Amino acid sequence: MSEKEILEVSEAEIAVHWQEEEYFHPSTRFIAQANMTDAGIFDRLSLDNFPECFKEFADLLSWYKYWDKTLDTSDAPCWKWFVGGKINASFNCIDRHLAKYKNKAALIFVPEPEDEQHVVLTYQELYVRVNEFAALLRDFAGLKAGDRVTIHMPMVPELPITMLACARLGVIHSVVFGGFSGKACGERAADSGSRVIIYMDAYYRNGKLLDHKQNADIACKVAKEEGQSIDKVLIWRRYPGNDSSDTPMVEGRDFFVDEVLKDYSGKRVAPVQLPAEAPLFLMYTSGTTGKPKGCQHSIGGYLAYAAWTSKYIQDIHPEDVYWCMADIGWITGHSYIVYGPLSLAATTVMYEGVPTFPDPGRPWRIAEKLDVNIFHTAPTAIRMLRKVGPDEPPKYDYHFKHMTTVGEPIEPEVWRWYHKVVGKGEAVIVDTYWQTETGGFLCSTMPALHPMKPGSAGPAVPGIHPVIYDEDGNEIEAGAGKAGNICIRNPWPGAFQTIWGDRDRYVSTYYEKYCKNKDSKNWRDWPYFTGDAAVHAEDGYYRILGRIDDVINVAGHRLGTKELESCCLTVEEVAEASVVPVADEIKGRVPDIYVSLKPGYKQSKEIEDKVVMSIEKTIGKIARPKHVYIVPDMPKTRSGKIMRRVLAAISNRTDVGDVTTLANPEVVEEIRQMVQGD
Ligand code: PRX
C-alpha cells in the first residue's frame, strides 16, 4: 500500500488503487488433516440460524449446567450469551484434559538466554501450580469471584498460571502488557478497582535482566493518586529464592510469591461454578480520546469463541506444537496463547524475549528444537525478520503446516516472503482480522476451504456477518471498488460485553453510529462499529485498510493519539502537540511528534529529549517517537483544529494538498522545510 492510500484512510469512501493479487492454495496434505473441511459450515452459521447456531461453539466446552437462553438482548446493546449456563474457564483449560492428557506438555516456556533450558509444564503440573496459586489468592490475598486483580508481568509461565488461578476463583484479571510503564499499570489498576497487583521481579529482554519490580512502586503511587489503594503486591521471582531486582520490598505490602506459596503446597481449590456471562477478564485498549477502555470479556461466550476459532482457523489439534510469538499482555496472547490452545489441550509455546536475540535465526532454532508446527505472529515481526535475517529460515529443519498473521495489514511482498521462506512454501497462512473488543477473529480464510490472497484477510469467519457502510449508512456492495466503515451486523459470543465502568462510552463508541433505533431490543438495529476502513472485493474477501480514527498502530499495538499528545503536554515547555503516524519499515507505523512551545521558550535538544522521556515513562518504550519536531506553530483550520493530516503528509513526504484555506498556510512550508530539509 502506498503512503497516499494510508493517509486517505481517515476519509470515508476512499478510492481503491491496488491491484488484485493471485490466489495461493492450501496443500492436499494440509486439507487431509484439517479440523474443518465441511463447506456447509457457512450455511449452518447463516443469519437464518442465528443465534442458536452458536451452540456448535459452546459445545466445544464442558459445562456444569447448560444455558436456558442462547442470546439475551434485553439490555441491548450489552448482549448476554448462554444465559443460565454455569462454567469455569480454568476447569476447561486444565482439569478436563487430565484424564487423557495429564502427562502431555501444556506449556513450553523458552527463556531468552539460550543457555537456559526450556521449561515444560505438563497438564498435571499446570493443574498443581494453578491450584496452589489459586489457594494463595483466595486465602492469603482474600480474593473472591467478581474482584479485580491487575497483573503486570512479562512472558513467563507464571503469567498464565496467575490468569488461570484467577479464572478458577472467578476473579477478574486485568493483564497489563509487561513493557508498559508502572504509571500505565497504576492507572489501569485504579480504573478496575484492583486492590491486589501481581508482578514479576525481573525478566530478560535483549540479553539484559531488567528490573521490573521498580514499576510496582510507581503503580501503587499512581493508583493511590487516583483513589485506589493497593493492599498487596504479589511478586513472582524469575529465580525463586534469589533477588533479581534491587528495588526494596515495602513491608506489609510486598510479598514474594515463592515464599508465601510454601504454605499452600499441595492445596487444591475446586473451580467455582460461575454464570456464563460473568466477566473473565478486562483488557485495556487505547481509543482516540480519553483514558484507555477496559474491555470486559465474558467466560462462556469468550471461551467458546476462542476455542472454536483456535480449533478451526488455527487448526489446532491436541498433538500439535503451537507457537504464538505474541505477548500475553495483548488480546492475541489471551485468546491464542492461553485460552484458545489450552481449552483444546494443545501444547502452547511461550518465548520470553526478543525474536532477534541473539541473532535472527532464533525463532527458527526454537521451532526446530521444539518441532513447532503451527506458528503465529504479526506483520511487524515478519518485516523485522525479513530485514535482518532474510536467509535464516532455510538453515533450520522445521516444518510449519500453518501460519498466522495478525494485528495490522500485511504488504503482499512481505506476505510472499512469509509464505515462501518462513513457511517453505508448505504452510497455509491465515491473515486474521479482529480487535481487542471482538475476543477472536472476525475475518480470515478457513484454511482448508479457501485459497489465500496476499494482503487480504479473507471472508468473514462463519457466524460473522459484516457490512460496509459509507458515512451516511448506505451499504457498499462487494466489488464496488470503494472502501467504507466495516461493521458487523450481528452479535457473536466472543464480543466484549461493555467497557468496565462506562456503559455510555461503550454504546457511543461501538454501537451508536449506525444504530437504527436506540430503544430497540432487536440486535438487527445495532450493528457493531469496528472503526476500521475496509474494502470488500468481488470474491468476498475483505481487505482491511486500518483505523478510521486517529489511533496509531505501532508494531500491531494500538496507541491512542490523544494519549500520546496529552503526555507531551506534561512537559512544562510544551504548548501544543500533534502526533501522526509515519511509515516505518519494521514497525509499520511509529509516531512522529510535533510540538509547539509556550512563549518565552526556545527550541532545544533538551526539550525534545524531555518529550521522548515523558512518552516512555507514561506509556512505555513501545510508543517511542521516530522524531520530535519543535515547530513555530501548528497548521490549523480557521476554527482552530490542528490539521494532523497535513503534518502526516509532511512526515511521510506525500502531497500536503490544498492548504490555502488554513488559518496559517505559511507555516506549512516552514515545517516542511524543517522536516524534509529542502
Ligand atoms: O485496525 C485493525 C488492526 O488492528 C486493530 C485492532 O487492534 P487490537 O485491538 O490491538 O488487536 C490486535 C490483535 C487482534 C483493528 O481494528 N488489525 C488487526 N488485525 C488486522 C488488522 N488490520 C489488517 N489486517 C489484520 N489482519
Tab-separated table of N, CA and C in Angstrom, residues 586-647:
chain	number	residue	atom	x	y	z
A	586	ILE	N	10.089	-1.376	9.728
A	586	ILE	CA	9.966	-2.523	10.630
A	586	ILE	C	8.625	-2.552	11.340
A	587	LYS	N	8.279	-1.423	11.964
A	587	LYS	CA	7.116	-1.453	12.837
A	587	LYS	C	5.811	-1.108	12.137
A	588	GLY	N	5.878	-0.820	10.865
A	588	GLY	CA	4.651	-0.447	10.154
A	588	GLY	C	4.414	1.038	10.295
A	589	ARG	N	4.023	1.443	11.518
A	589	ARG	CA	3.847	2.854	11.815
A	589	ARG	C	4.542	3.150	13.127
A	590	VAL	N	5.097	4.357	13.218
A	590	VAL	CA	5.566	4.850	14.513
A	590	VAL	C	5.104	6.296	14.631
A	591	PRO	N	5.034	6.791	15.853
A	591	PRO	CA	4.579	8.177	15.994
A	591	PRO	C	5.674	9.180	15.633
A	592	ASP	N	5.328	10.216	14.926
A	592	ASP	CA	6.146	11.405	14.763
A	592	ASP	C	5.447	12.462	15.607
A	593	ILE	N	6.229	13.221	16.333
A	593	ILE	CA	5.598	14.188	17.233
A	593	ILE	C	5.959	15.610	16.839
A	594	TYR	N	4.946	16.421	16.751
A	594	TYR	CA	5.144	17.851	16.508
A	594	TYR	C	4.700	18.585	17.759
A	595	VAL	N	5.579	19.436	18.264
A	595	VAL	CA	5.157	20.243	19.409
A	595	VAL	C	5.477	21.705	19.143
A	596	SER	N	4.651	22.551	19.716
A	596	SER	CA	4.989	23.972	19.711
A	596	SER	C	5.171	24.379	21.166
A	597	LEU	N	6.005	25.406	21.379
A	597	LEU	CA	6.370	25.753	22.750
A	597	LEU	C	5.605	26.958	23.259
A	598	LYS	N	5.556	26.999	24.565
A	598	LYS	CA	4.937	28.181	25.191
A	598	LYS	C	5.828	29.390	24.913
A	599	PRO	N	5.258	30.572	24.932
A	599	PRO	CA	6.059	31.772	24.668
A	599	PRO	C	7.219	31.865	25.658
A	600	GLY	N	8.324	32.381	25.157
A	600	GLY	CA	9.472	32.572	26.048
A	600	GLY	C	10.449	31.405	26.030
A	601	TYR	N	10.051	30.266	25.436
A	601	TYR	CA	10.974	29.132	25.359
A	601	TYR	C	11.549	29.028	23.961
A	602	LYS	N	12.807	28.538	23.911
A	602	LYS	CA	13.455	28.354	22.615
A	602	LYS	C	13.599	26.868	22.344
A	603	GLN	N	13.588	26.536	21.076
A	603	GLN	CA	13.782	25.157	20.653
A	603	GLN	C	15.115	24.639	21.190
A	604	SER	N	15.127	23.427	21.777
A	604	SER	CA	16.395	22.857	22.234
A	604	SER	C	16.314	21.334	22.236
A	605	LYS	N	17.467	20.713	22.168
A	605	LYS	CA	17.562	19.247	22.198
A	605	LYS	C	16.998	18.728	23.530
A	606	GLU	N	17.230	19.526	24.558
A	606	GLU	CA	16.800	19.135	25.901
A	606	GLU	C	15.276	18.955	25.958
A	607	ILE	N	14.564	19.873	25.312
A	607	ILE	CA	13.090	19.770	25.324
A	607	ILE	C	12.652	18.548	24.520
A	608	GLU	N	13.314	18.329	23.392
A	608	GLU	CA	12.968	17.142	22.592
A	608	GLU	C	13.143	15.875	23.431
A	609	ASP	N	14.261	15.801	24.153
A	609	ASP	CA	14.507	14.629	25.000
A	609	ASP	C	13.454	14.482	26.085
A	610	LYS	N	13.038	15.610	26.627
A	610	LYS	CA	12.014	15.567	27.680
A	610	LYS	C	10.707	14.979	27.141
A	611	VAL	N	10.391	15.349	25.899
A	611	VAL	CA	9.160	14.825	25.291
A	611	VAL	C	9.271	13.305	25.143
A	612	VAL	N	10.427	12.859	24.630
A	612	VAL	CA	10.614	11.409	24.459
A	612	VAL	C	10.506	10.714	25.809
A	613	MET	N	11.127	11.304	26.818
A	613	MET	CA	11.096	10.668	28.130
A	613	MET	C	9.693	10.607	28.704
A	614	SER	N	8.933	11.674	28.476
A	614	SER	CA	7.569	11.669	29.020
A	614	SER	C	6.760	10.541	28.383
A	615	ILE	N	6.985	10.298	27.106
A	615	ILE	CA	6.252	9.226	26.415
A	615	ILE	C	6.690	7.872	26.968
A	616	GLU	N	7.995	7.703	27.114
A	616	GLU	CA	8.492	6.418	27.588
A	616	GLU	C	8.013	6.133	29.005
A	617	LYS	N	7.983	7.173	29.820
A	617	LYS	CA	7.605	6.982	31.211
A	617	LYS	C	6.104	6.742	31.360
A	618	THR	N	5.323	7.480	30.618
A	618	THR	CA	3.879	7.392	30.792
A	618	THR	C	3.297	6.207	30.038
A	619	ILE	N	3.726	5.995	28.836
A	619	ILE	CA	3.104	4.966	28.003
A	619	ILE	C	4.006	3.757	27.902
A	620	GLY	N	5.282	3.974	27.722
A	620	GLY	CA	6.212	2.859	27.599
A	620	GLY	C	7.073	3.029	26.363
A	621	LYS	N	8.138	2.235	26.307
A	621	LYS	CA	9.114	2.373	25.214
A	621	LYS	C	8.498	2.089	23.851
A	622	ILE	N	7.447	1.273	23.860
A	622	ILE	CA	6.817	0.900	22.602
A	622	ILE	C	6.355	2.121	21.816
A	623	ALA	N	6.044	3.203	22.549
A	623	ALA	CA	5.493	4.392	21.903
A	623	ALA	C	6.566	5.407	21.540
A	624	ARG	N	7.826	5.049	21.699
A	624	ARG	CA	8.914	5.995	21.434
A	624	ARG	C	8.779	6.594	20.022
A	625	PRO	N	8.772	7.938	19.951
A	625	PRO	CA	8.573	8.550	18.634
A	625	PRO	C	9.796	8.418	17.734
A	626	LYS	N	9.551	8.478	16.448
A	626	LYS	CA	10.653	8.452	15.489
A	626	LYS	C	11.379	9.803	15.533
A	627	HIS	N	10.600	10.889	15.530
A	627	HIS	CA	11.188	12.226	15.633
A	627	HIS	C	10.329	13.068	16.540
A	628	VAL	N	10.965	14.066	17.142
A	628	VAL	CA	10.201	15.128	17.793
A	628	VAL	C	10.585	16.417	17.072
A	629	TYR	N	9.623	17.086	16.502
A	629	TYR	CA	9.908	18.342	15.818
A	629	TYR	C	9.307	19.481	16.630
A	630	ILE	N	10.129	20.450	16.923
A	630	ILE	CA	9.604	21.628	17.611
A	630	ILE	C	9.315	22.676	16.541
A	631	VAL	N	8.060	22.984	16.385
A	631	VAL	CA	7.652	23.851	15.274
A	631	VAL	C	7.155	25.196	15.805
A	632	PRO	N	7.228	26.230	14.963
A	632	PRO	CA	6.804	27.551	15.427
A	632	PRO	C	5.307	27.615	15.731
A	633	ASP	N	4.515	26.847	14.948
A	633	ASP	CA	3.065	26.859	15.166
A	633	ASP	C	2.506	25.605	14.487
A	634	MET	N	1.311	25.200	14.866
A	634	MET	CA	0.681	24.052	14.211
A	634	MET	C	-0.160	24.558	13.038
A	635	PRO	N	-0.209	23.823	11.945
A	635	PRO	CA	-1.162	24.209	10.896
A	635	PRO	C	-2.578	24.007	11.434
A	636	LYS	N	-3.393	25.054	11.316
A	636	LYS	CA	-4.736	24.977	11.921
A	636	LYS	C	-5.821	25.435	10.968
A	637	THR	N	-6.974	24.874	11.176
A	637	THR	CA	-8.130	25.364	10.439
A	637	THR	C	-8.548	26.682	11.074
A	638	ARG	N	-9.458	27.322	10.424
A	638	ARG	CA	-9.877	28.607	10.981
A	638	ARG	C	-10.596	28.437	12.306
A	639	SER	N	-11.171	27.290	12.509
A	639	SER	CA	-11.819	27.082	13.810
A	639	SER	C	-10.819	26.588	14.864
A	640	GLY	N	-9.538	26.540	14.489
A	640	GLY	CA	-8.525	26.213	15.493
A	640	GLY	C	-8.172	24.734	15.607
A	641	LYS	N	-8.727	23.917	14.732
A	641	LYS	CA	-8.408	22.476	14.785
A	641	LYS	C	-7.046	22.205	14.158
A	642	ILE	N	-6.217	21.481	14.855
A	642	ILE	CA	-4.901	21.162	14.292
A	642	ILE	C	-5.079	20.188	13.130
A	643	MET	N	-4.438	20.492	12.023
A	643	MET	CA	-4.564	19.643	10.836
A	643	MET	C	-3.514	18.539	10.867
A	644	ARG	N	-3.824	17.470	11.550
A	644	ARG	CA	-2.891	16.340	11.649
A	644	ARG	C	-2.537	15.780	10.281
A	645	ARG	N	-3.540	15.815	9.411
A	645	ARG	CA	-3.359	15.224	8.095
A	645	ARG	C	-2.218	15.908	7.319
A	646	VAL	N	-2.115	17.215	7.504
A	646	VAL	CA	-1.053	17.967	6.834
A	646	VAL	C	0.305	17.556	7.405
A	647	LEU	N	0.364	17.436	8.714
A	647	LEU	CA	1.618	17.031	9.351
A	647	LEU	C	1.997	15.606	8.939
